[in-house]
Protein backbone atom coordinates (compact mmCIF):
# COMPACT_ATOMS: atom_id res chain seq x y z
CA UNK A 1 0.00 0.00 0.00
CA UNK A 2 1.68 3.14 -1.23
CA UNK A 3 2.26 6.21 0.95
CA UNK A 4 0.44 8.87 -1.07
CA UNK A 5 2.00 11.76 0.87
CA UNK A 6 5.52 10.61 0.05
CA UNK A 7 4.52 9.97 -3.54
CA UNK A 8 3.16 13.51 -3.87
CA UNK A 9 6.29 14.90 -2.23
CA UNK A 10 8.57 12.99 -4.62
CA UNK A 11 6.57 14.11 -7.66
CA UNK A 12 6.80 17.73 -6.51
CA UNK A 13 10.61 17.63 -6.27
CA UNK A 14 12.46 19.75 -8.80
CA UNK A 15 13.97 17.85 -11.69
CA UNK A 16 17.65 17.01 -11.46
CA UNK A 17 20.16 14.97 -13.41
CA UNK A 18 22.36 12.98 -11.00
CA UNK A 19 22.32 11.69 -7.49
CA UNK A 20 24.41 9.14 -5.64
CA UNK A 21 24.34 6.36 -3.09
CA UNK A 22 27.48 6.65 -0.97
CA UNK A 23 27.89 3.91 1.64
CA UNK A 24 31.02 3.65 3.78
CA UNK A 25 32.39 0.10 3.79
CA UNK A 26 32.94 0.00 7.52
CA UNK A 27 30.43 -2.81 8.00
CA UNK A 28 27.87 -4.90 6.18
CA UNK A 29 24.72 -3.41 4.69
CA UNK A 30 21.74 -3.58 7.04
CA UNK A 31 18.13 -2.51 6.78
CA UNK A 32 18.96 1.13 7.54
CA UNK A 33 21.20 1.23 4.45
CA UNK A 34 18.59 -0.48 2.34
CA UNK A 35 15.97 2.12 3.20
CA UNK A 36 18.48 4.78 2.23
CA UNK A 37 19.20 3.00 -1.05
CA UNK A 38 15.46 2.70 -1.73
CA UNK A 39 14.99 6.45 -1.34
CA UNK A 40 17.92 7.13 -3.66
CA UNK A 41 16.89 4.66 -6.37
CA UNK A 42 13.22 5.48 -6.16
CA UNK A 43 13.54 9.25 -6.29
CA UNK A 44 16.13 9.08 -9.06
CA UNK A 45 14.01 6.74 -11.18
CA UNK A 46 10.82 8.73 -10.65
CA UNK A 47 12.65 11.90 -11.68
CA UNK A 48 14.49 10.19 -14.56
CA UNK A 49 17.87 11.00 -13.06
CA UNK A 50 21.12 9.04 -13.01
CA UNK A 51 22.52 7.21 -9.96
CA UNK A 52 26.20 6.96 -9.08
CA UNK A 53 27.34 4.33 -6.60
CA UNK A 54 30.22 5.76 -4.60
CA UNK A 55 32.09 3.69 -2.05
CA UNK A 56 33.25 6.16 0.60
CA UNK A 57 36.34 4.43 1.89
CA UNK A 58 38.25 7.60 2.79
CA UNK A 59 38.84 6.38 6.34
CA UNK A 60 41.38 3.66 5.66
CA UNK A 61 41.67 2.82 9.34
CA UNK A 62 38.03 1.64 9.46
CA UNK A 63 37.22 0.24 6.04
CA UNK A 64 37.70 -3.36 4.92
CA UNK A 65 37.70 -4.46 1.24
CA UNK A 66 35.38 -7.40 1.88
CA UNK A 67 32.68 -4.93 3.05
CA UNK A 68 32.91 -3.15 -0.32
CA UNK A 69 32.52 -6.42 -2.22
CA UNK A 70 29.58 -7.44 -0.06
CA UNK A 71 27.80 -4.08 -0.42
CA UNK A 72 27.97 -4.46 -4.19
CA UNK A 73 26.73 -8.03 -3.99
CA UNK A 74 23.84 -7.04 -1.71
CA UNK A 75 22.72 -4.23 -4.01
CA UNK A 76 22.75 -6.68 -6.91
CA UNK A 77 20.73 -9.12 -4.86
CA UNK A 78 18.15 -6.42 -4.14
CA UNK A 79 18.10 -5.52 -7.82
CA UNK A 80 19.28 -1.97 -7.21
CA UNK A 81 21.41 -1.67 -10.30
CA UNK A 82 23.43 1.12 -11.85
CA UNK A 83 22.31 3.02 -14.89
CA UNK A 84 25.18 2.12 -17.13
CA UNK A 85 25.65 -1.53 -17.80
CA UNK A 86 24.63 -4.13 -15.35
CA UNK A 87 27.79 -4.33 -13.37
CA UNK A 88 27.87 -2.42 -10.11
CA UNK A 89 31.45 -3.48 -9.38
CA UNK A 90 32.67 -1.97 -12.66
CA UNK A 91 30.57 1.17 -12.66
CA UNK A 92 31.05 2.19 -9.04
CA UNK A 93 33.46 4.89 -7.94
CA UNK A 94 35.79 3.87 -5.11
CA UNK A 95 37.41 6.81 -3.34
CA UNK A 96 40.65 5.10 -2.32
CA UNK A 97 41.47 4.44 -5.99
CA UNK A 98 41.61 8.16 -6.76
CA UNK A 99 43.86 9.89 -4.21
CA UNK A 100 44.88 12.49 -6.81
CA UNK A 101 41.34 13.85 -6.95
CA UNK A 102 41.46 15.00 -3.32
CA UNK A 103 45.06 16.10 -3.52
CA UNK A 104 44.29 18.34 -6.51
CA UNK A 105 41.15 19.74 -4.89
CA UNK A 106 43.26 21.14 -2.04
CA UNK A 107 45.18 23.54 -4.27
CA UNK A 108 42.74 26.43 -4.59
CA UNK A 109 41.95 26.31 -0.87
CA UNK A 110 43.74 28.22 1.84
CA UNK A 111 44.82 25.64 4.40
CA UNK A 112 47.15 25.26 7.35
CA UNK A 113 48.68 22.43 9.35
CA UNK A 114 47.34 21.71 12.78
CA UNK A 115 48.67 19.52 15.55
CA UNK A 116 45.81 19.82 18.02
CA UNK A 117 44.13 16.69 19.30
CA UNK A 118 40.57 16.71 20.50
CA UNK A 119 41.95 16.57 24.02
CA UNK A 120 44.13 19.68 23.67
CA UNK A 121 41.26 21.61 22.07
CA UNK A 122 38.96 20.60 24.91
CA UNK A 123 41.67 21.59 27.36
CA UNK A 124 41.45 25.13 25.97
CA UNK A 125 37.75 25.55 25.31
CA UNK A 126 36.18 23.00 27.63
CA UNK A 127 34.47 19.78 26.64
CA UNK A 128 30.96 19.79 25.26
CA UNK A 129 28.42 17.18 26.26
CA UNK A 130 29.35 13.79 24.83
CA UNK A 131 27.67 13.73 21.45
CA UNK A 132 28.33 17.33 20.48
CA UNK A 133 31.12 18.14 18.09
CA UNK A 134 33.60 20.81 19.07
CA UNK A 135 34.27 23.94 17.06
CA UNK A 136 37.99 24.34 16.40
CA UNK A 137 39.32 27.51 18.02
CA UNK A 138 41.91 28.33 15.32
CA UNK A 139 44.86 27.76 17.63
CA UNK A 140 47.25 26.63 14.85
CA UNK A 141 46.06 29.16 12.26
CA UNK A 142 49.17 31.34 12.41
CA UNK A 143 51.74 28.95 13.80
CA UNK A 144 53.34 28.15 10.45
CA UNK A 145 53.55 24.42 11.12
CA UNK A 146 54.90 22.27 8.31
CA UNK A 147 53.20 19.00 9.11
CA UNK A 148 50.20 17.54 10.88
CA UNK A 149 46.53 17.48 10.06
CA UNK A 150 45.24 19.92 7.46
CA UNK A 151 42.54 22.48 8.18
CA UNK A 152 40.68 24.93 6.03
CA UNK A 153 41.33 28.58 6.70
CA UNK A 154 37.88 30.06 6.35
CA UNK A 155 35.46 32.52 7.82
CA UNK A 156 32.10 31.29 6.59
CA UNK A 157 28.95 33.31 6.98
CA UNK A 158 25.85 31.47 8.22
CA UNK A 159 24.06 29.73 5.37
CA UNK A 160 20.37 29.24 4.69
CA UNK A 161 19.33 26.20 2.66
CA UNK A 162 16.20 24.33 1.78
CA UNK A 163 15.72 20.65 2.51
CA UNK A 164 13.11 19.23 0.13
CA UNK A 165 11.46 17.17 2.85
CA UNK A 166 12.09 19.16 6.02
CA UNK A 167 12.03 22.77 4.92
CA UNK A 168 14.38 25.67 5.62
CA UNK A 169 17.49 25.53 7.81
CA UNK A 170 20.16 28.02 8.80
CA UNK A 171 23.57 26.67 9.77
CA UNK A 172 26.52 28.54 11.16
CA UNK A 173 29.65 26.45 10.40
CA UNK A 174 31.86 28.89 12.30
CA UNK A 175 30.05 27.97 15.50
CA UNK A 176 29.45 24.33 14.61
CA UNK A 177 32.94 23.24 13.57
CA UNK A 178 35.26 26.21 13.05
CA UNK A 179 38.10 25.66 10.56
CA UNK A 180 37.12 22.45 8.85
CA UNK A 181 39.42 19.43 9.09
CA UNK A 182 40.24 18.34 5.52
CA UNK A 183 42.89 15.70 6.11
CA UNK A 184 43.83 13.90 9.27
CA UNK A 185 47.32 13.53 10.65
CA UNK A 186 47.47 10.00 9.21
CA UNK A 187 46.81 11.47 5.73
CA UNK A 188 43.24 10.21 5.46
CA UNK A 189 40.97 12.77 3.85
CA UNK A 190 37.95 13.49 5.99
CA UNK A 191 34.36 12.70 5.11
CA UNK A 192 33.40 16.40 5.05
CA UNK A 193 36.06 17.20 2.46
CA UNK A 194 35.95 14.11 0.25
CA UNK A 195 32.16 14.10 -0.04
CA UNK A 196 32.13 17.69 -1.29
CA UNK A 197 34.98 17.05 -3.75
CA UNK A 198 33.18 14.01 -5.14
CA UNK A 199 29.74 15.61 -5.31
CA UNK A 200 31.29 18.54 -7.17
CA UNK A 201 33.47 16.47 -9.54
CA UNK A 202 30.65 14.07 -10.33
CA UNK A 203 28.13 16.83 -11.02
CA UNK A 204 25.76 15.60 -8.35
CA UNK A 205 22.93 18.11 -8.33
CA UNK A 206 20.61 16.41 -5.84
CA UNK A 207 21.70 14.70 -2.61
CA UNK A 208 19.45 12.10 -1.00
CA UNK A 209 20.69 10.81 2.35
CA UNK A 210 19.64 10.12 5.92
CA UNK A 211 18.60 12.84 8.34
CA UNK A 212 21.58 11.92 10.55
CA UNK A 213 23.77 13.87 8.12
CA UNK A 214 21.67 17.01 8.14
CA UNK A 215 24.01 18.81 10.57
CA UNK A 216 26.83 18.56 8.02
CA UNK A 217 24.92 20.16 5.18
CA UNK A 218 25.54 23.87 5.80
CA UNK A 219 29.32 23.50 5.96
CA UNK A 220 29.36 21.24 2.91
CA UNK A 221 27.40 23.74 0.84
CA UNK A 222 29.75 26.54 1.96
CA UNK A 223 32.70 24.36 0.94
CA UNK A 224 31.11 23.82 -2.47
CA UNK A 225 30.97 27.59 -2.88
CA UNK A 226 34.60 27.97 -1.83
CA UNK A 227 35.64 25.39 -4.39
CA UNK A 228 33.79 27.30 -7.09
CA UNK A 229 30.53 25.37 -7.24
CA UNK A 230 28.09 28.21 -6.77
CA UNK A 231 25.19 26.03 -7.95
CA UNK A 232 25.64 23.57 -5.14
CA UNK A 233 23.43 20.47 -4.91
CA UNK A 234 19.88 20.49 -3.63
CA UNK A 235 19.28 18.25 -0.62
CA UNK A 236 16.66 15.79 0.62
CA UNK A 237 17.22 14.10 3.99
CA UNK A 238 15.07 11.01 4.38
CA UNK A 239 13.73 9.79 7.74
CA UNK A 240 15.90 7.41 9.74
CA UNK A 241 14.25 4.11 10.36
CA UNK A 242 15.62 3.69 13.84
CA UNK A 243 14.76 7.18 14.97
CA UNK A 244 11.42 7.77 13.36
CA UNK A 245 9.73 4.42 13.09
CA UNK A 246 9.92 3.77 16.82
CA UNK A 247 8.74 0.34 17.75
CA UNK A 248 8.67 -0.93 14.17
CA UNK A 249 12.37 -1.72 14.20
CA UNK A 250 14.00 -3.90 16.83
CA UNK A 251 17.69 -3.85 17.68
CA UNK A 252 17.93 -7.28 16.12
CA UNK A 253 16.58 -5.94 12.83
CA UNK A 254 19.42 -3.46 12.68
CA UNK A 255 22.18 -5.76 13.80
CA UNK A 256 21.38 -8.37 11.15
CA UNK A 257 23.05 -7.75 7.84
CA UNK A 258 21.39 -8.29 4.48
CA UNK A 259 23.49 -11.39 3.91
CA UNK A 260 22.33 -12.74 7.30
CA UNK A 261 18.73 -12.33 6.14
CA UNK A 262 19.52 -13.85 2.75
CA UNK A 263 21.31 -16.82 4.33
CA UNK A 264 18.23 -17.47 6.41
CA UNK A 265 16.29 -17.75 3.19
CA UNK A 266 14.61 -14.33 2.98
CA UNK A 267 14.06 -13.33 -0.61
CA UNK A 268 15.07 -10.03 -2.10
CA UNK A 269 11.34 -9.08 -2.18
CA UNK A 270 10.95 -9.80 1.53
CA UNK A 271 13.92 -7.59 2.38
CA UNK A 272 12.84 -4.76 0.07
CA UNK A 273 9.32 -5.05 1.51
CA UNK A 274 10.63 -4.80 5.06
CA UNK A 275 12.82 -1.77 4.25
CA UNK A 276 10.03 -0.05 2.31
CA UNK A 277 7.68 -0.53 5.25
CA UNK A 278 10.21 0.71 7.82
CA UNK A 279 11.01 3.79 5.79
CA UNK A 280 7.35 4.70 5.41
CA UNK A 281 7.47 4.27 1.64
CA UNK A 282 5.03 1.37 1.89
CA UNK A 283 2.32 1.20 4.54
CA UNK A 284 2.10 -2.56 4.99
CA UNK A 285 4.85 -5.11 5.54
CA UNK A 286 4.71 -7.50 2.60
CA UNK A 287 7.10 -8.84 -0.03
CA UNK A 288 7.72 -6.23 -2.69
CA UNK A 289 10.16 -5.99 -5.56
CA UNK A 290 11.87 -2.70 -6.26
CA UNK A 291 10.21 -2.72 -9.69
CA UNK A 292 6.74 -2.95 -8.11
CA UNK A 293 7.57 -0.15 -5.67
CA UNK A 294 8.83 1.99 -8.52
CA UNK A 295 5.84 1.21 -10.67
CA UNK A 296 3.47 2.46 -7.93
CA UNK A 297 5.53 5.59 -7.26
CA UNK A 298 6.10 6.45 -10.88
CA UNK A 299 2.53 6.14 -12.08
CA UNK A 300 0.61 9.39 -12.17
N1 LIG B 1 29.23 7.68 3.55
C1 LIG B 1 28.20 8.29 4.34
C2 LIG B 1 27.52 7.23 5.19
O1 LIG B 1 27.59 6.05 4.87
C3 LIG B 1 27.13 8.97 3.51
C4 LIG B 1 27.61 10.22 2.94
C5 LIG B 1 26.55 11.11 2.29
O2 LIG B 1 25.54 10.61 1.80
O3 LIG B 1 26.80 12.31 2.26
O4 LIG B 1 26.95 7.59 6.20
CSV table of C-alpha atoms and ligand atoms in Angstrom, one decimal:
chain,number,residue,atom,x,y,z
A,1,UNK,CA,0.0,0.0,0.0
A,2,UNK,CA,1.7,3.1,-1.2
A,3,UNK,CA,2.3,6.2,0.9
A,4,UNK,CA,0.4,8.9,-1.1
A,5,UNK,CA,2.0,11.8,0.9
A,6,UNK,CA,5.5,10.6,0.0
A,7,UNK,CA,4.5,10.0,-3.5
A,8,UNK,CA,3.2,13.5,-3.9
A,9,UNK,CA,6.3,14.9,-2.2
A,10,UNK,CA,8.6,13.0,-4.6
A,11,UNK,CA,6.6,14.1,-7.7
A,12,UNK,CA,6.8,17.7,-6.5
A,13,UNK,CA,10.6,17.6,-6.3
A,14,UNK,CA,12.5,19.7,-8.8
A,15,UNK,CA,14.0,17.9,-11.7
A,16,UNK,CA,17.7,17.0,-11.5
A,17,UNK,CA,20.2,15.0,-13.4
A,18,UNK,CA,22.4,13.0,-11.0
A,19,UNK,CA,22.3,11.7,-7.5
A,20,UNK,CA,24.4,9.1,-5.6
A,21,UNK,CA,24.3,6.4,-3.1
A,22,UNK,CA,27.5,6.7,-1.0
A,23,UNK,CA,27.9,3.9,1.6
A,24,UNK,CA,31.0,3.6,3.8
A,25,UNK,CA,32.4,0.1,3.8
A,26,UNK,CA,32.9,0.0,7.5
A,27,UNK,CA,30.4,-2.8,8.0
A,28,UNK,CA,27.9,-4.9,6.2
A,29,UNK,CA,24.7,-3.4,4.7
A,30,UNK,CA,21.7,-3.6,7.0
A,31,UNK,CA,18.1,-2.5,6.8
A,32,UNK,CA,19.0,1.1,7.5
A,33,UNK,CA,21.2,1.2,4.5
A,34,UNK,CA,18.6,-0.5,2.3
A,35,UNK,CA,16.0,2.1,3.2
A,36,UNK,CA,18.5,4.8,2.2
A,37,UNK,CA,19.2,3.0,-1.0
A,38,UNK,CA,15.5,2.7,-1.7
A,39,UNK,CA,15.0,6.5,-1.3
A,40,UNK,CA,17.9,7.1,-3.7
A,41,UNK,CA,16.9,4.7,-6.4
A,42,UNK,CA,13.2,5.5,-6.2
A,43,UNK,CA,13.5,9.3,-6.3
A,44,UNK,CA,16.1,9.1,-9.1
A,45,UNK,CA,14.0,6.7,-11.2
A,46,UNK,CA,10.8,8.7,-10.7
A,47,UNK,CA,12.7,11.9,-11.7
A,48,UNK,CA,14.5,10.2,-14.6
A,49,UNK,CA,17.9,11.0,-13.1
A,50,UNK,CA,21.1,9.0,-13.0
A,51,UNK,CA,22.5,7.2,-10.0
A,52,UNK,CA,26.2,7.0,-9.1
A,53,UNK,CA,27.3,4.3,-6.6
A,54,UNK,CA,30.2,5.8,-4.6
A,55,UNK,CA,32.1,3.7,-2.1
A,56,UNK,CA,33.2,6.2,0.6
A,57,UNK,CA,36.3,4.4,1.9
A,58,UNK,CA,38.2,7.6,2.8
A,59,UNK,CA,38.8,6.4,6.3
A,60,UNK,CA,41.4,3.7,5.7
A,61,UNK,CA,41.7,2.8,9.3
A,62,UNK,CA,38.0,1.6,9.5
A,63,UNK,CA,37.2,0.2,6.0
A,64,UNK,CA,37.7,-3.4,4.9
A,65,UNK,CA,37.7,-4.5,1.2
A,66,UNK,CA,35.4,-7.4,1.9
A,67,UNK,CA,32.7,-4.9,3.0
A,68,UNK,CA,32.9,-3.2,-0.3
A,69,UNK,CA,32.5,-6.4,-2.2
A,70,UNK,CA,29.6,-7.4,-0.1
A,71,UNK,CA,27.8,-4.1,-0.4
A,72,UNK,CA,28.0,-4.5,-4.2
A,73,UNK,CA,26.7,-8.0,-4.0
A,74,UNK,CA,23.8,-7.0,-1.7
A,75,UNK,CA,22.7,-4.2,-4.0
A,76,UNK,CA,22.8,-6.7,-6.9
A,77,UNK,CA,20.7,-9.1,-4.9
A,78,UNK,CA,18.2,-6.4,-4.1
A,79,UNK,CA,18.1,-5.5,-7.8
A,80,UNK,CA,19.3,-2.0,-7.2
A,81,UNK,CA,21.4,-1.7,-10.3
A,82,UNK,CA,23.4,1.1,-11.9
A,83,UNK,CA,22.3,3.0,-14.9
A,84,UNK,CA,25.2,2.1,-17.1
A,85,UNK,CA,25.6,-1.5,-17.8
A,86,UNK,CA,24.6,-4.1,-15.3
A,87,UNK,CA,27.8,-4.3,-13.4
A,88,UNK,CA,27.9,-2.4,-10.1
A,89,UNK,CA,31.4,-3.5,-9.4
A,90,UNK,CA,32.7,-2.0,-12.7
A,91,UNK,CA,30.6,1.2,-12.7
A,92,UNK,CA,31.1,2.2,-9.0
A,93,UNK,CA,33.5,4.9,-7.9
A,94,UNK,CA,35.8,3.9,-5.1
A,95,UNK,CA,37.4,6.8,-3.3
A,96,UNK,CA,40.6,5.1,-2.3
A,97,UNK,CA,41.5,4.4,-6.0
A,98,UNK,CA,41.6,8.2,-6.8
A,99,UNK,CA,43.9,9.9,-4.2
A,100,UNK,CA,44.9,12.5,-6.8
A,101,UNK,CA,41.3,13.8,-7.0
A,102,UNK,CA,41.5,15.0,-3.3
A,103,UNK,CA,45.1,16.1,-3.5
A,104,UNK,CA,44.3,18.3,-6.5
A,105,UNK,CA,41.2,19.7,-4.9
A,106,UNK,CA,43.3,21.1,-2.0
A,107,UNK,CA,45.2,23.5,-4.3
A,108,UNK,CA,42.7,26.4,-4.6
A,109,UNK,CA,42.0,26.3,-0.9
A,110,UNK,CA,43.7,28.2,1.8
A,111,UNK,CA,44.8,25.6,4.4
A,112,UNK,CA,47.2,25.3,7.4
A,113,UNK,CA,48.7,22.4,9.3
A,114,UNK,CA,47.3,21.7,12.8
A,115,UNK,CA,48.7,19.5,15.5
A,116,UNK,CA,45.8,19.8,18.0
A,117,UNK,CA,44.1,16.7,19.3
A,118,UNK,CA,40.6,16.7,20.5
A,119,UNK,CA,41.9,16.6,24.0
A,120,UNK,CA,44.1,19.7,23.7
A,121,UNK,CA,41.3,21.6,22.1
A,122,UNK,CA,39.0,20.6,24.9
A,123,UNK,CA,41.7,21.6,27.4
A,124,UNK,CA,41.4,25.1,26.0
A,125,UNK,CA,37.8,25.6,25.3
A,126,UNK,CA,36.2,23.0,27.6
A,127,UNK,CA,34.5,19.8,26.6
A,128,UNK,CA,31.0,19.8,25.3
A,129,UNK,CA,28.4,17.2,26.3
A,130,UNK,CA,29.4,13.8,24.8
A,131,UNK,CA,27.7,13.7,21.5
A,132,UNK,CA,28.3,17.3,20.5
A,133,UNK,CA,31.1,18.1,18.1
A,134,UNK,CA,33.6,20.8,19.1
A,135,UNK,CA,34.3,23.9,17.1
A,136,UNK,CA,38.0,24.3,16.4
A,137,UNK,CA,39.3,27.5,18.0
A,138,UNK,CA,41.9,28.3,15.3
A,139,UNK,CA,44.9,27.8,17.6
A,140,UNK,CA,47.2,26.6,14.8
A,141,UNK,CA,46.1,29.2,12.3
A,142,UNK,CA,49.2,31.3,12.4
A,143,UNK,CA,51.7,29.0,13.8
A,144,UNK,CA,53.3,28.2,10.4
A,145,UNK,CA,53.5,24.4,11.1
A,146,UNK,CA,54.9,22.3,8.3
A,147,UNK,CA,53.2,19.0,9.1
A,148,UNK,CA,50.2,17.5,10.9
A,149,UNK,CA,46.5,17.5,10.1
A,150,UNK,CA,45.2,19.9,7.5
A,151,UNK,CA,42.5,22.5,8.2
A,152,UNK,CA,40.7,24.9,6.0
A,153,UNK,CA,41.3,28.6,6.7
A,154,UNK,CA,37.9,30.1,6.3
A,155,UNK,CA,35.5,32.5,7.8
A,156,UNK,CA,32.1,31.3,6.6
A,157,UNK,CA,28.9,33.3,7.0
A,158,UNK,CA,25.8,31.5,8.2
A,159,UNK,CA,24.1,29.7,5.4
A,160,UNK,CA,20.4,29.2,4.7
A,161,UNK,CA,19.3,26.2,2.7
A,162,UNK,CA,16.2,24.3,1.8
A,163,UNK,CA,15.7,20.7,2.5
A,164,UNK,CA,13.1,19.2,0.1
A,165,UNK,CA,11.5,17.2,2.9
A,166,UNK,CA,12.1,19.2,6.0
A,167,UNK,CA,12.0,22.8,4.9
A,168,UNK,CA,14.4,25.7,5.6
A,169,UNK,CA,17.5,25.5,7.8
A,170,UNK,CA,20.2,28.0,8.8
A,171,UNK,CA,23.6,26.7,9.8
A,172,UNK,CA,26.5,28.5,11.2
A,173,UNK,CA,29.6,26.5,10.4
A,174,UNK,CA,31.9,28.9,12.3
A,175,UNK,CA,30.1,28.0,15.5
A,176,UNK,CA,29.5,24.3,14.6
A,177,UNK,CA,32.9,23.2,13.6
A,178,UNK,CA,35.3,26.2,13.0
A,179,UNK,CA,38.1,25.7,10.6
A,180,UNK,CA,37.1,22.4,8.9
A,181,UNK,CA,39.4,19.4,9.1
A,182,UNK,CA,40.2,18.3,5.5
A,183,UNK,CA,42.9,15.7,6.1
A,184,UNK,CA,43.8,13.9,9.3
A,185,UNK,CA,47.3,13.5,10.7
A,186,UNK,CA,47.5,10.0,9.2
A,187,UNK,CA,46.8,11.5,5.7
A,188,UNK,CA,43.2,10.2,5.5
A,189,UNK,CA,41.0,12.8,3.9
A,190,UNK,CA,37.9,13.5,6.0
A,191,UNK,CA,34.4,12.7,5.1
A,192,UNK,CA,33.4,16.4,5.0
A,193,UNK,CA,36.1,17.2,2.5
A,194,UNK,CA,36.0,14.1,0.3
A,195,UNK,CA,32.2,14.1,0.0
A,196,UNK,CA,32.1,17.7,-1.3
A,197,UNK,CA,35.0,17.1,-3.7
A,198,UNK,CA,33.2,14.0,-5.1
A,199,UNK,CA,29.7,15.6,-5.3
A,200,UNK,CA,31.3,18.5,-7.2
A,201,UNK,CA,33.5,16.5,-9.5
A,202,UNK,CA,30.6,14.1,-10.3
A,203,UNK,CA,28.1,16.8,-11.0
A,204,UNK,CA,25.8,15.6,-8.3
A,205,UNK,CA,22.9,18.1,-8.3
A,206,UNK,CA,20.6,16.4,-5.8
A,207,UNK,CA,21.7,14.7,-2.6
A,208,UNK,CA,19.5,12.1,-1.0
A,209,UNK,CA,20.7,10.8,2.3
A,210,UNK,CA,19.6,10.1,5.9
A,211,UNK,CA,18.6,12.8,8.3
A,212,UNK,CA,21.6,11.9,10.6
A,213,UNK,CA,23.8,13.9,8.1
A,214,UNK,CA,21.7,17.0,8.1
A,215,UNK,CA,24.0,18.8,10.6
A,216,UNK,CA,26.8,18.6,8.0
A,217,UNK,CA,24.9,20.2,5.2
A,218,UNK,CA,25.5,23.9,5.8
A,219,UNK,CA,29.3,23.5,6.0
A,220,UNK,CA,29.4,21.2,2.9
A,221,UNK,CA,27.4,23.7,0.8
A,222,UNK,CA,29.7,26.5,2.0
A,223,UNK,CA,32.7,24.4,0.9
A,224,UNK,CA,31.1,23.8,-2.5
A,225,UNK,CA,31.0,27.6,-2.9
A,226,UNK,CA,34.6,28.0,-1.8
A,227,UNK,CA,35.6,25.4,-4.4
A,228,UNK,CA,33.8,27.3,-7.1
A,229,UNK,CA,30.5,25.4,-7.2
A,230,UNK,CA,28.1,28.2,-6.8
A,231,UNK,CA,25.2,26.0,-8.0
A,232,UNK,CA,25.6,23.6,-5.1
A,233,UNK,CA,23.4,20.5,-4.9
A,234,UNK,CA,19.9,20.5,-3.6
A,235,UNK,CA,19.3,18.3,-0.6
A,236,UNK,CA,16.7,15.8,0.6
A,237,UNK,CA,17.2,14.1,4.0
A,238,UNK,CA,15.1,11.0,4.4
A,239,UNK,CA,13.7,9.8,7.7
A,240,UNK,CA,15.9,7.4,9.7
A,241,UNK,CA,14.2,4.1,10.4
A,242,UNK,CA,15.6,3.7,13.8
A,243,UNK,CA,14.8,7.2,15.0
A,244,UNK,CA,11.4,7.8,13.4
A,245,UNK,CA,9.7,4.4,13.1
A,246,UNK,CA,9.9,3.8,16.8
A,247,UNK,CA,8.7,0.3,17.7
A,248,UNK,CA,8.7,-0.9,14.2
A,249,UNK,CA,12.4,-1.7,14.2
A,250,UNK,CA,14.0,-3.9,16.8
A,251,UNK,CA,17.7,-3.9,17.7
A,252,UNK,CA,17.9,-7.3,16.1
A,253,UNK,CA,16.6,-5.9,12.8
A,254,UNK,CA,19.4,-3.5,12.7
A,255,UNK,CA,22.2,-5.8,13.8
A,256,UNK,CA,21.4,-8.4,11.1
A,257,UNK,CA,23.0,-7.8,7.8
A,258,UNK,CA,21.4,-8.3,4.5
A,259,UNK,CA,23.5,-11.4,3.9
A,260,UNK,CA,22.3,-12.7,7.3
A,261,UNK,CA,18.7,-12.3,6.1
A,262,UNK,CA,19.5,-13.9,2.7
A,263,UNK,CA,21.3,-16.8,4.3
A,264,UNK,CA,18.2,-17.5,6.4
A,265,UNK,CA,16.3,-17.8,3.2
A,266,UNK,CA,14.6,-14.3,3.0
A,267,UNK,CA,14.1,-13.3,-0.6
A,268,UNK,CA,15.1,-10.0,-2.1
A,269,UNK,CA,11.3,-9.1,-2.2
A,270,UNK,CA,11.0,-9.8,1.5
A,271,UNK,CA,13.9,-7.6,2.4
A,272,UNK,CA,12.8,-4.8,0.1
A,273,UNK,CA,9.3,-5.0,1.5
A,274,UNK,CA,10.6,-4.8,5.1
A,275,UNK,CA,12.8,-1.8,4.2
A,276,UNK,CA,10.0,0.0,2.3
A,277,UNK,CA,7.7,-0.5,5.3
A,278,UNK,CA,10.2,0.7,7.8
A,279,UNK,CA,11.0,3.8,5.8
A,280,UNK,CA,7.4,4.7,5.4
A,281,UNK,CA,7.5,4.3,1.6
A,282,UNK,CA,5.0,1.4,1.9
A,283,UNK,CA,2.3,1.2,4.5
A,284,UNK,CA,2.1,-2.6,5.0
A,285,UNK,CA,4.9,-5.1,5.5
A,286,UNK,CA,4.7,-7.5,2.6
A,287,UNK,CA,7.1,-8.8,0.0
A,288,UNK,CA,7.7,-6.2,-2.7
A,289,UNK,CA,10.2,-6.0,-5.6
A,290,UNK,CA,11.9,-2.7,-6.3
A,291,UNK,CA,10.2,-2.7,-9.7
A,292,UNK,CA,6.7,-2.9,-8.1
A,293,UNK,CA,7.6,-0.1,-5.7
A,294,UNK,CA,8.8,2.0,-8.5
A,295,UNK,CA,5.8,1.2,-10.7
A,296,UNK,CA,3.5,2.5,-7.9
A,297,UNK,CA,5.5,5.6,-7.3
A,298,UNK,CA,6.1,6.4,-10.9
A,299,UNK,CA,2.5,6.1,-12.1
A,300,UNK,CA,0.6,9.4,-12.2
B,1,LIG,N1,29.2,7.7,3.5
B,1,LIG,C1,28.2,8.3,4.3
B,1,LIG,C2,27.5,7.2,5.2
B,1,LIG,O1,27.6,6.1,4.9
B,1,LIG,C3,27.1,9.0,3.5
B,1,LIG,C4,27.6,10.2,2.9
B,1,LIG,C5,26.6,11.1,2.3
B,1,LIG,O2,25.5,10.6,1.8
B,1,LIG,O3,26.8,12.3,2.3
B,1,LIG,O4,26.9,7.6,6.2
